[in-house]
Amino acid sequence: MPRKLKALLLENIHPSAHEILAAEGFELEILKTALGEQALAEKLKDVDLLGIRSKTQVREAVLAKAPRLLTVGCFCIGTNQVDLGAATKRGIPVFNAPFSNTRSVAELILAEVVALARCLGDRSREVHAGKWRKVAESSYEVRGKTLGIVGYGHIGRQLGVIAESLGMRVLFYDIVAQLPMGNNAAVASMAELLAAADFVSVHVPETPQTKNLIDAQALAAMKPGAYLLNASRGTVVVIPALAEALRAGHLAGAAIDVYPQEPESNVDDFKTELQGLPNVILTPHIGGSTSEAQAAIGREVGTALAKFIKTGATTGTVNFPVVDVPAVRGAHRILNVHRNVPGVLRDINKIVSDHDANIQGQVLATDAAIGYLIMDMEIDGQLSDEVAGAIAALQTNIRTRVLY
Ligand SMILES: NC(=O)c1ccc[n+]([C@@H]2O[C@H](COP(=O)([O-])OP(=O)(O)OC[C@H]3O[C@@H](n4cnc5c(N)ncnc54)[C@H](O)[C@@H]3O)[C@@H](O)[C@H]2O)c1
């Protein structure tokens, strides 16, 4: 009987992923915690699939001790806990879930838009402290107000759609031309957006261009009495400049979920210059942290891993050329990862023709380091194993396996 594939799932990965991988025939070992380098290397000796979240470090030394490892799933957004270059060189695709928490972030921002317009944080804190301050001053409806979205990607678009349902006018600015959703409207420059918006919400990635994007100058360009919201990345907003704009009364409030320096784990002494300022909502990077997002992450990464195991598809990887070919009936599928040097396909096709093998389909994608080939061969006795064996013996081979 063929050996069952083994999956090691660490850090309390959502059960939605367990179900998908178990249905794929995996024997699962599930741990609630992360593992250190030694313990992980020991476990990975006979593991085919590793699932982690953000705490487990998967470095070259660990990968070197995992001879069977086919793929790594990061059940989170970030992938810098994995040495991606080392994984690529070993022919191991790494998957993550960049968009499973899009809705959660958009909903939080929308709630904060209303909360800022009503100074909810301050009023709530006052009543908790026994103070009754019934005021209408500085309290507004959001209907008819303008929301300016900087970065109209997955989150920006989702936010734009739900903000309109509250009767807000939505403008957006993006460096890439984007299709407006609903009545959302693009503006030509960030300056135009900053000058027009009552609420500015930032949803850009962390890049050299977005570092300090919202600095003193950008804040000064915002309308007096406007609000700033940032749940993108901590490097995008210059916090001392924001604190100054709030203290000076130029801005009426802010909601901040991400910070230039964030603690690795929960602490009791987190410091930011924004603490204690009026109408400032501070949250500990929880934009995407909901039960629904965790379940969606389990499904998204679990499905991508299962598809890779079943068909070789690499859609959704962060370190591999993308090939996605539906499974073919009546064929054997050979997967080959090789160093990307000239002549590899010629060598492989020579092996195929020397064996008189009948190829039904062949798809190759490459990046700077590797080539990834999916080849479907007509079923013919032991031939697929022989062809795969000859391909695996090539100097350029990183990894070759017959899938079915
Ligand atoms: N707070 C949280 O918990 C949380 C959760 C999920 C995502 N995020 C962060 O939210 C941000 C947005 O995520 P997303 O999924 O919408 O990303 P996305 O890649 O779908 O969209 C980002 C958009 O920003 C645009 N952009 C890039 N540089 C720009 C610039 N200089 N000016 C204007 N637009 C620019 C891009 O063209 C793209 O359309 C990311 O930084 C992500 O890390 C935070």
Short mmCIF file of C-alpha atoms and ligand atoms in Angstrom, two decimals:
data_model
loop_
_atom_site.label_atom_id
_atom_site.label_comp_id
_atom_site.label_asym_id
_atom_site.label_seq_id
_atom_site.Cartn_x
_atom_site.Cartn_y
_atom_site.Cartn_z
CA MET A 1 0.00 0.00 0.00
CA PRO A 2 1.41 3.47 -0.84
CA ARG A 3 2.51 5.53 2.16
CA LYS A 4 -0.02 8.16 3.30
CA LEU A 5 1.08 11.77 2.82
CA LYS A 6 1.82 13.49 6.13
CA ALA A 7 0.90 17.07 7.03
CA LEU A 8 2.23 18.90 10.09
CA LEU A 9 0.00 21.84 11.05
CA LEU A 10 1.35 24.23 13.72
CA GLU A 11 0.12 27.34 15.57
CA ASN A 12 -3.55 26.46 15.91
CA ILE A 13 -4.48 26.60 12.23
CA HIS A 14 -8.24 26.88 11.72
CA PRO A 15 -10.15 23.54 11.42
CA SER A 16 -11.44 24.63 7.98
CA ALA A 17 -7.96 23.68 6.69
CA HIS A 18 -7.91 20.33 8.56
CA GLU A 19 -11.05 19.22 6.74
CA ILE A 20 -9.70 20.09 3.30
CA LEU A 21 -6.36 18.34 3.85
CA ALA A 22 -7.91 15.27 5.50
CA ALA A 23 -10.27 14.94 2.53
CA GLU A 24 -7.19 14.98 0.31
CA GLY A 25 -5.95 11.86 2.14
CA PHE A 26 -3.37 13.50 4.42
CA GLU A 27 -2.50 12.06 7.80
CA LEU A 28 -2.56 15.16 10.01
CA GLU A 29 -0.45 16.06 13.02
CA ILE A 30 -1.92 19.20 14.58
CA LEU A 31 -0.15 21.29 17.24
CA LYS A 32 -1.42 24.45 18.93
CA THR A 33 2.01 26.06 19.26
CA ALA A 34 4.96 27.02 17.06
CA LEU A 35 8.13 24.87 17.11
CA GLY A 36 11.73 26.00 17.49
CA GLU A 37 14.34 25.16 14.86
CA GLN A 38 15.51 21.84 16.32
CA ALA A 39 12.10 20.46 17.18
CA LEU A 40 10.78 21.48 13.78
CA ALA A 41 13.67 19.87 11.90
CA GLU A 42 13.14 16.65 13.89
CA LYS A 43 9.42 16.58 13.00
CA LEU A 44 9.99 17.42 9.33
CA LYS A 45 12.06 14.28 8.65
CA ASP A 46 9.06 12.50 7.18
CA VAL A 47 6.59 15.33 6.60
CA ASP A 48 5.25 16.15 3.11
CA LEU A 49 3.33 19.34 3.89
CA LEU A 50 3.97 21.99 6.55
CA GLY A 51 1.33 24.50 7.67
CA ILE A 52 2.37 27.46 9.85
CA ARG A 53 1.23 30.93 10.84
CA SER A 54 3.55 33.84 11.59
CA LYS A 55 5.62 32.52 14.52
CA THR A 56 7.34 29.43 13.11
CA GLN A 57 10.64 30.26 11.43
CA VAL A 58 11.38 28.08 8.41
CA ARG A 59 15.01 28.76 7.55
CA GLU A 60 17.45 27.05 5.18
CA ALA A 61 18.80 24.82 8.00
CA VAL A 62 15.30 23.47 8.64
CA LEU A 63 14.51 22.94 4.96
CA ALA A 64 17.80 21.04 4.58
CA LYS A 65 16.49 18.47 7.06
CA ALA A 66 13.10 18.02 5.37
CA PRO A 67 13.78 15.67 2.44
CA ARG A 68 10.13 14.88 1.73
CA LEU A 69 8.72 18.38 2.10
CA LEU A 70 6.66 19.27 -0.99
CA THR A 71 5.11 22.58 0.06
CA VAL A 72 4.68 25.10 2.90
CA GLY A 73 1.40 26.87 3.64
CA CYS A 74 1.53 30.16 5.59
CA PHE A 75 -1.98 30.49 7.07
CA CYS A 76 -1.58 34.27 7.35
CA ILE A 77 -0.68 37.23 5.16
CA GLY A 78 3.07 37.66 5.67
CA THR A 79 5.67 35.15 4.46
CA ASN A 80 8.91 36.63 5.82
CA GLN A 81 9.06 33.87 8.47
CA VAL A 82 10.03 31.53 5.60
CA ASP A 83 13.34 31.72 3.74
CA LEU A 84 11.61 31.95 0.35
CA GLY A 85 14.83 31.88 -1.69
CA ALA A 86 15.95 28.66 0.01
CA ALA A 87 12.49 27.11 -0.48
CA THR A 88 12.53 28.00 -4.20
CA LYS A 89 15.99 26.48 -4.66
CA ARG A 90 14.68 23.25 -3.15
CA GLY A 91 11.60 23.24 -5.38
CA ILE A 92 9.18 23.97 -2.53
CA PRO A 93 6.33 26.38 -3.33
CA VAL A 94 5.09 28.51 -0.43
CA PHE A 95 1.46 29.64 -0.28
CA ASN A 96 -0.27 32.36 1.78
CA ALA A 97 -3.67 34.05 2.06
CA PRO A 98 -3.35 37.69 1.12
CA PHE A 99 -7.05 38.47 0.66
CA SER A 100 -9.03 36.38 3.15
CA ASN A 101 -9.36 39.25 5.61
CA THR A 102 -10.21 42.01 3.14
CA ARG A 103 -13.81 42.31 4.32
CA SER A 104 -12.80 42.37 7.99
CA VAL A 105 -10.51 45.37 7.44
CA ALA A 106 -13.10 47.24 5.36
CA GLU A 107 -15.78 46.72 8.04
CA LEU A 108 -13.48 47.96 10.81
CA ILE A 109 -12.66 51.11 8.86
CA LEU A 110 -16.31 51.82 8.16
CA ALA A 111 -17.14 51.41 11.86
CA GLU A 112 -14.30 53.78 12.71
CA VAL A 113 -15.52 56.40 10.23
CA VAL A 114 -18.81 56.54 12.16
CA ALA A 115 -17.03 56.30 15.53
CA LEU A 116 -14.74 59.25 14.69
CA ALA A 117 -17.62 61.36 13.40
CA ARG A 118 -19.37 60.88 16.77
CA CYS A 119 -16.26 60.97 19.03
CA LEU A 120 -17.41 57.55 20.26
CA GLY A 121 -14.10 56.53 21.79
CA ASP A 122 -13.99 59.62 24.00
CA ARG A 123 -17.67 59.49 25.00
CA SER A 124 -17.37 55.82 25.91
CA ARG A 125 -14.20 56.43 27.96
CA GLU A 126 -15.93 59.26 29.81
CA VAL A 127 -18.96 57.18 30.81
CA HIS A 128 -16.65 54.34 31.90
CA ALA A 129 -15.01 56.94 34.16
CA GLY A 130 -18.41 58.05 35.52
CA LYS A 131 -18.50 61.31 33.51
CA TRP A 132 -21.76 62.31 31.80
CA ARG A 133 -20.98 64.62 28.83
CA LYS A 134 -24.05 64.81 26.57
CA VAL A 135 -22.88 67.00 23.66
CA ALA A 136 -23.88 67.43 20.02
CA GLU A 137 -20.92 69.67 19.22
CA SER A 138 -18.30 68.03 16.96
CA SER A 139 -20.71 65.16 16.27
CA TYR A 140 -21.76 64.52 12.70
CA GLU A 141 -23.61 62.10 10.46
CA VAL A 142 -21.45 60.52 7.79
CA ARG A 143 -24.20 60.62 5.18
CA GLY A 144 -23.18 63.00 2.39
CA LYS A 145 -19.58 63.28 3.63
CA THR A 146 -16.64 62.47 1.37
CA LEU A 147 -14.45 59.44 1.97
CA GLY A 148 -11.08 59.57 0.18
CA ILE A 149 -9.42 56.18 -0.30
CA VAL A 150 -5.68 56.09 -1.02
CA GLY A 151 -4.88 52.71 -2.63
CA TYR A 152 -7.92 51.22 -4.38
CA GLY A 153 -6.97 47.54 -4.19
CA HIS A 154 -8.87 44.70 -2.54
CA ILE A 155 -9.58 46.52 0.73
CA GLY A 156 -9.97 49.99 -0.79
CA ARG A 157 -12.57 48.76 -3.28
CA GLN A 158 -14.52 46.77 -0.67
CA LEU A 159 -14.56 49.83 1.61
CA GLY A 160 -15.69 52.05 -1.27
CA VAL A 161 -18.68 49.80 -1.91
CA ILE A 162 -19.90 49.59 1.68
CA ALA A 163 -19.28 53.29 2.40
CA GLU A 164 -21.68 54.19 -0.40
CA SER A 165 -24.39 52.18 1.31
CA LEU A 166 -24.19 54.73 4.15
CA GLY A 167 -24.69 57.55 1.66
CA MET A 168 -21.05 58.65 1.56
CA ARG A 169 -19.45 60.11 -1.55
CA VAL A 170 -16.34 58.07 -2.35
CA LEU A 171 -13.22 59.29 -4.15
CA PHE A 172 -10.10 57.22 -4.64
CA TYR A 173 -6.52 57.66 -5.75
CA ASP A 174 -4.34 54.80 -6.97
CA ILE A 175 -1.08 54.72 -8.93
CA VAL A 176 -2.62 52.04 -11.18
CA ALA A 177 -5.79 52.70 -13.24
CA GLN A 178 -8.60 50.89 -11.40
CA LEU A 179 -12.18 50.18 -12.38
CA PRO A 180 -14.43 52.26 -10.05
CA MET A 181 -17.04 50.25 -8.13
CA GLY A 182 -20.58 51.64 -7.88
CA ASN A 183 -20.46 55.43 -7.90
CA ASN A 184 -16.89 55.61 -6.56
CA ALA A 185 -14.83 58.09 -8.58
CA ALA A 186 -11.11 58.23 -9.32
CA VAL A 187 -9.16 61.45 -8.84
CA ALA A 188 -6.00 62.30 -10.73
CA SER A 189 -3.71 63.03 -7.80
CA MET A 190 -3.35 62.45 -4.09
CA ALA A 191 -3.35 66.23 -3.59
CA GLU A 192 -6.82 66.40 -5.16
CA LEU A 193 -8.06 63.63 -2.87
CA LEU A 194 -6.57 65.17 0.29
CA ALA A 195 -8.14 68.55 -0.49
CA ALA A 196 -11.61 67.07 -1.05
CA ALA A 197 -12.03 64.34 1.59
CA ASP A 198 -13.61 64.62 5.04
CA PHE A 199 -12.17 61.17 5.85
CA VAL A 200 -8.92 59.89 4.34
CA SER A 201 -8.33 56.14 4.62
CA VAL A 202 -5.04 54.63 3.47
CA HIS A 203 -4.91 51.13 1.93
CA VAL A 204 -1.56 50.91 0.16
CA PRO A 205 1.12 48.19 0.46
CA GLU A 206 4.47 48.80 2.13
CA THR A 207 6.83 49.90 -0.64
CA PRO A 208 9.66 52.45 -0.88
CA GLN A 209 7.13 54.84 -2.48
CA THR A 210 4.57 54.49 0.33
CA LYS A 211 7.09 54.97 3.17
CA ASN A 212 6.10 58.23 4.93
CA LEU A 213 3.42 58.81 2.25
CA ILE A 214 1.28 60.64 4.82
CA ASP A 215 3.82 63.13 6.18
CA ALA A 216 3.47 66.66 7.59
CA GLN A 217 2.94 68.08 4.11
CA ALA A 218 0.21 65.59 3.21
CA LEU A 219 -1.51 66.16 6.55
CA ALA A 220 -1.40 69.93 6.02
CA ALA A 221 -3.03 69.38 2.61
CA MET A 222 -6.03 67.69 4.26
CA LYS A 223 -9.18 69.74 4.94
CA PRO A 224 -9.27 71.39 8.38
CA GLY A 225 -11.40 69.19 10.65
CA ALA A 226 -10.86 66.06 8.50
CA TYR A 227 -10.04 62.59 9.91
CA LEU A 228 -7.24 60.17 8.99
CA LEU A 229 -7.53 56.38 9.14
CA ASN A 230 -4.66 53.93 8.60
CA ALA A 231 -4.99 50.15 8.75
CA SER A 232 -2.46 49.49 6.00
CA ARG A 233 1.16 49.48 7.14
CA GLY A 234 2.83 51.33 9.99
CA THR A 235 5.51 52.92 7.80
CA VAL A 236 2.97 54.79 5.67
CA VAL A 237 2.02 57.51 8.21
CA VAL A 238 4.57 59.70 10.00
CA ILE A 239 3.23 59.39 13.56
CA PRO A 240 4.92 62.51 15.08
CA ALA A 241 3.52 64.62 12.22
CA LEU A 242 0.04 63.14 12.77
CA ALA A 243 0.26 63.79 16.52
CA GLU A 244 1.20 67.40 15.78
CA ALA A 245 -1.68 67.87 13.30
CA LEU A 246 -4.09 66.52 15.96
CA ARG A 247 -2.64 68.62 18.78
CA ALA A 248 -2.81 71.72 16.57
CA GLY A 249 -6.51 70.98 15.93
CA HIS A 250 -5.97 70.78 12.15
CA LEU A 251 -7.39 67.24 12.14
CA ALA A 252 -10.49 66.31 14.16
CA GLY A 253 -9.46 62.73 14.81
CA ALA A 254 -7.67 59.61 13.65
CA ALA A 255 -7.98 55.84 13.73
CA ILE A 256 -4.70 53.94 13.67
CA ASP A 257 -4.36 50.14 13.58
CA VAL A 258 -0.72 49.80 12.46
CA TYR A 259 2.49 51.36 13.77
CA PRO A 260 6.10 51.77 12.60
CA GLN A 261 7.24 49.47 15.44
CA GLU A 262 4.85 46.82 16.67
CA PRO A 263 5.50 44.33 19.51
CA GLU A 264 6.01 40.71 18.40
CA SER A 265 3.55 39.47 20.99
CA ASN A 266 1.00 40.93 23.43
CA VAL A 267 2.59 43.38 25.91
CA ASP A 268 1.44 45.84 28.57
CA ASP A 269 3.80 48.73 27.85
CA PHE A 270 3.18 49.64 24.21
CA LYS A 271 4.00 53.31 23.56
CA THR A 272 2.97 55.71 20.81
CA GLU A 273 2.89 59.49 20.67
CA LEU A 274 -0.81 59.31 19.83
CA GLN A 275 -1.81 58.01 23.26
CA GLY A 276 -4.07 60.38 25.20
CA LEU A 277 -4.96 62.62 22.25
CA PRO A 278 -8.68 63.41 21.87
CA ASN A 279 -10.79 61.48 19.35
CA VAL A 280 -7.99 59.11 18.42
CA ILE A 281 -8.89 55.43 18.13
CA LEU A 282 -5.88 53.16 18.62
CA THR A 283 -6.12 49.43 17.92
CA PRO A 284 -3.42 46.72 18.04
CA HIS A 285 -3.26 45.65 14.35
CA ILE A 286 -6.62 43.89 14.49
CA GLY A 287 -7.99 45.04 11.12
CA GLY A 288 -7.99 41.52 9.72
CA SER A 289 -8.45 39.61 12.97
CA THR A 290 -11.92 38.07 12.95
CA SER A 291 -13.24 34.51 13.21
CA GLU A 292 -14.52 34.73 9.64
CA ALA A 293 -11.11 35.80 8.35
CA GLN A 294 -9.39 32.92 10.21
CA ALA A 295 -11.81 30.41 8.69
CA ALA A 296 -11.40 31.98 5.25
CA ILE A 297 -7.59 31.83 5.57
CA GLY A 298 -7.86 28.12 6.48
CA ARG A 299 -9.99 27.50 3.40
CA GLU A 300 -7.92 29.66 1.03
CA VAL A 301 -4.52 28.19 1.92
CA GLY A 302 -5.89 24.66 2.49
CA THR A 303 -7.50 24.71 -0.97
CA ALA A 304 -4.35 26.03 -2.66
CA LEU A 305 -2.21 23.34 -0.96
CA ALA A 306 -4.67 20.58 -1.85
CA LYS A 307 -4.76 21.73 -5.47
CA PHE A 308 -0.97 21.80 -5.65
CA ILE A 309 -0.78 18.27 -4.24
CA LYS A 310 -3.51 17.01 -6.60
CA THR A 311 -2.60 18.79 -9.86
CA GLY A 312 0.73 20.55 -9.35
CA ALA A 313 -0.98 23.98 -9.72
CA THR A 314 1.00 26.81 -8.14
CA THR A 315 -1.62 29.58 -8.30
CA GLY A 316 -1.27 31.66 -5.14
CA THR A 317 2.42 30.91 -4.45
CA VAL A 318 4.74 33.71 -3.42
CA ASN A 319 8.02 32.15 -4.59
CA PHE A 320 7.30 30.04 -7.67
CA PRO A 321 6.40 30.47 -11.34
CA VAL A 322 2.65 30.05 -11.71
CA VAL A 323 1.40 27.03 -13.67
CA ASP A 324 -2.19 25.87 -13.39
CA VAL A 325 -3.28 23.04 -15.68
CA PRO A 326 -6.50 21.09 -14.96
CA ALA A 327 -6.02 17.36 -14.25
CA VAL A 328 -6.14 15.27 -17.43
CA ARG A 329 -7.92 11.90 -17.63
CA GLY A 330 -6.00 8.99 -19.13
CA ALA A 331 -2.61 10.62 -18.57
CA HIS A 332 0.27 10.47 -16.12
CA ARG A 333 1.43 13.85 -14.91
CA ILE A 334 5.13 14.54 -14.32
CA LEU A 335 6.15 17.63 -12.33
CA ASN A 336 9.69 18.91 -12.72
CA VAL A 337 11.45 21.81 -11.05
CA HIS A 338 14.84 22.65 -12.53
CA ARG A 339 17.50 25.34 -12.41
CA ASN A 340 16.67 27.93 -15.04
CA VAL A 341 19.61 27.57 -17.44
CA PRO A 342 19.47 27.36 -21.24
CA GLY A 343 18.74 23.97 -22.82
CA VAL A 344 16.73 22.23 -20.08
CA LEU A 345 13.57 21.85 -22.17
CA ARG A 346 15.68 20.50 -25.05
CA ASP A 347 17.20 17.87 -22.71
CA ILE A 348 13.79 16.90 -21.35
CA ASN A 349 12.23 16.63 -24.81
CA LYS A 350 15.16 14.47 -25.96
CA ILE A 351 14.42 12.07 -23.07
CA VAL A 352 10.75 12.03 -24.10
CA SER A 353 11.54 11.29 -27.74
CA ASP A 354 14.25 8.69 -26.86
CA HIS A 355 11.55 6.85 -24.87
CA ASP A 356 9.00 7.19 -27.67
CA ALA A 357 6.62 8.69 -25.11
CA ASN A 358 3.39 10.31 -26.24
CA ILE A 359 3.02 13.77 -24.65
CA GLN A 360 -0.50 15.13 -24.27
CA GLY A 361 0.43 18.49 -22.84
CA GLN A 362 3.45 20.39 -21.58
CA VAL A 363 3.45 23.74 -19.77
CA LEU A 364 6.59 25.50 -18.60
CA ALA A 365 6.87 28.70 -16.57
CA THR A 366 10.12 30.21 -15.37
CA ASP A 367 11.47 32.92 -13.11
CA ALA A 368 15.04 34.11 -12.70
CA ALA A 369 16.05 31.07 -10.60
CA ILE A 370 13.93 28.09 -11.61
CA GLY A 371 11.75 26.55 -14.28
CA TYR A 372 8.59 24.63 -13.40
CA LEU A 373 7.30 22.12 -15.92
CA ILE A 374 4.03 20.19 -15.89
CA MET A 375 3.95 17.40 -18.48
CA ASP A 376 1.03 15.04 -19.17
CA MET A 377 2.00 11.70 -20.76
CA GLU A 378 -0.24 9.07 -22.25
CA ILE A 379 -0.42 6.14 -19.80
CA ASP A 380 1.89 3.40 -21.07
CA GLY A 381 3.10 0.80 -18.54
CA GLN A 382 6.23 1.82 -16.62
CA LEU A 383 7.19 4.48 -19.13
CA SER A 384 6.24 7.49 -16.99
CA ASP A 385 8.51 6.30 -14.17
CA GLU A 386 11.36 5.72 -16.62
CA VAL A 387 10.95 9.16 -18.21
CA ALA A 388 10.64 10.82 -14.79
CA GLY A 389 13.73 8.93 -13.59
CA ALA A 390 15.76 10.12 -16.59
CA ILE A 391 14.59 13.74 -16.07
CA ALA A 392 15.45 13.51 -12.36
CA ALA A 393 18.97 12.39 -13.33
CA LEU A 394 19.64 15.58 -15.33
CA GLN A 395 22.26 17.93 -13.83
CA THR A 396 19.73 20.76 -13.80
CA ASN A 397 17.08 18.81 -11.87
CA ILE A 398 15.89 20.13 -8.50
CA ARG A 399 12.86 17.93 -7.99
CA THR A 400 10.79 15.58 -10.14
CA ARG A 401 7.78 13.53 -9.23
CA VAL A 402 5.09 11.54 -11.01
CA LEU A 403 1.80 12.85 -9.70
CA TYR A 404 -0.65 10.22 -10.91
N1 LIG B 1 -4.63 46.02 9.52
C1 LIG B 1 -4.67 44.77 9.14
O1 LIG B 1 -4.88 43.85 9.94
C2 LIG B 1 -4.47 44.44 7.69
C3 LIG B 1 -5.07 43.29 7.14
C4 LIG B 1 -4.92 43.04 5.79
C5 LIG B 1 -4.16 43.89 4.98
N2 LIG B 1 -3.55 44.97 5.53
C6 LIG B 1 -2.76 45.90 4.72
O2 LIG B 1 -3.65 46.69 3.92
C7 LIG B 1 -2.98 47.17 2.76
C8 LIG B 1 -3.86 47.01 1.54
O3 LIG B 1 -4.18 45.63 1.33
P1 LIG B 1 -4.93 45.15 0.00
O4 LIG B 1 -5.20 43.71 0.18
O5 LIG B 1 -6.04 46.07 -0.35
O6 LIG B 1 -3.74 45.35 -1.05
P2 LIG B 1 -3.85 45.41 -2.63
O7 LIG B 1 -2.51 45.03 -3.15
O8 LIG B 1 -5.04 44.67 -3.11
O9 LIG B 1 -4.10 46.97 -2.94
C9 LIG B 1 -3.14 47.98 -2.74
C10 LIG B 1 -3.42 49.09 -3.74
O10 LIG B 1 -2.56 50.20 -3.44
C11 LIG B 1 -2.13 50.76 -4.68
N3 LIG B 1 -0.92 51.55 -4.46
C12 LIG B 1 0.36 51.12 -4.33
N4 LIG B 1 1.19 52.15 -4.11
C13 LIG B 1 0.40 53.27 -4.10
C14 LIG B 1 0.67 54.64 -3.92
N5 LIG B 1 1.93 55.08 -3.72
N6 LIG B 1 -0.36 55.52 -3.98
C15 LIG B 1 -1.63 55.06 -4.21
N7 LIG B 1 -1.93 53.77 -4.39
C16 LIG B 1 -0.93 52.89 -4.33
C17 LIG B 1 -1.93 49.54 -5.56
O11 LIG B 1 -1.91 49.89 -6.93
C18 LIG B 1 -3.14 48.69 -5.18
O12 LIG B 1 -4.26 48.98 -5.99
C19 LIG B 1 -1.66 46.39 2.70
O13 LIG B 1 -0.63 47.21 3.20
C20 LIG B 1 -1.86 45.24 3.68
O14 LIG B 1 -0.63 44.82 4.25
C21 LIG B 1 -3.70 45.27 6.88
#
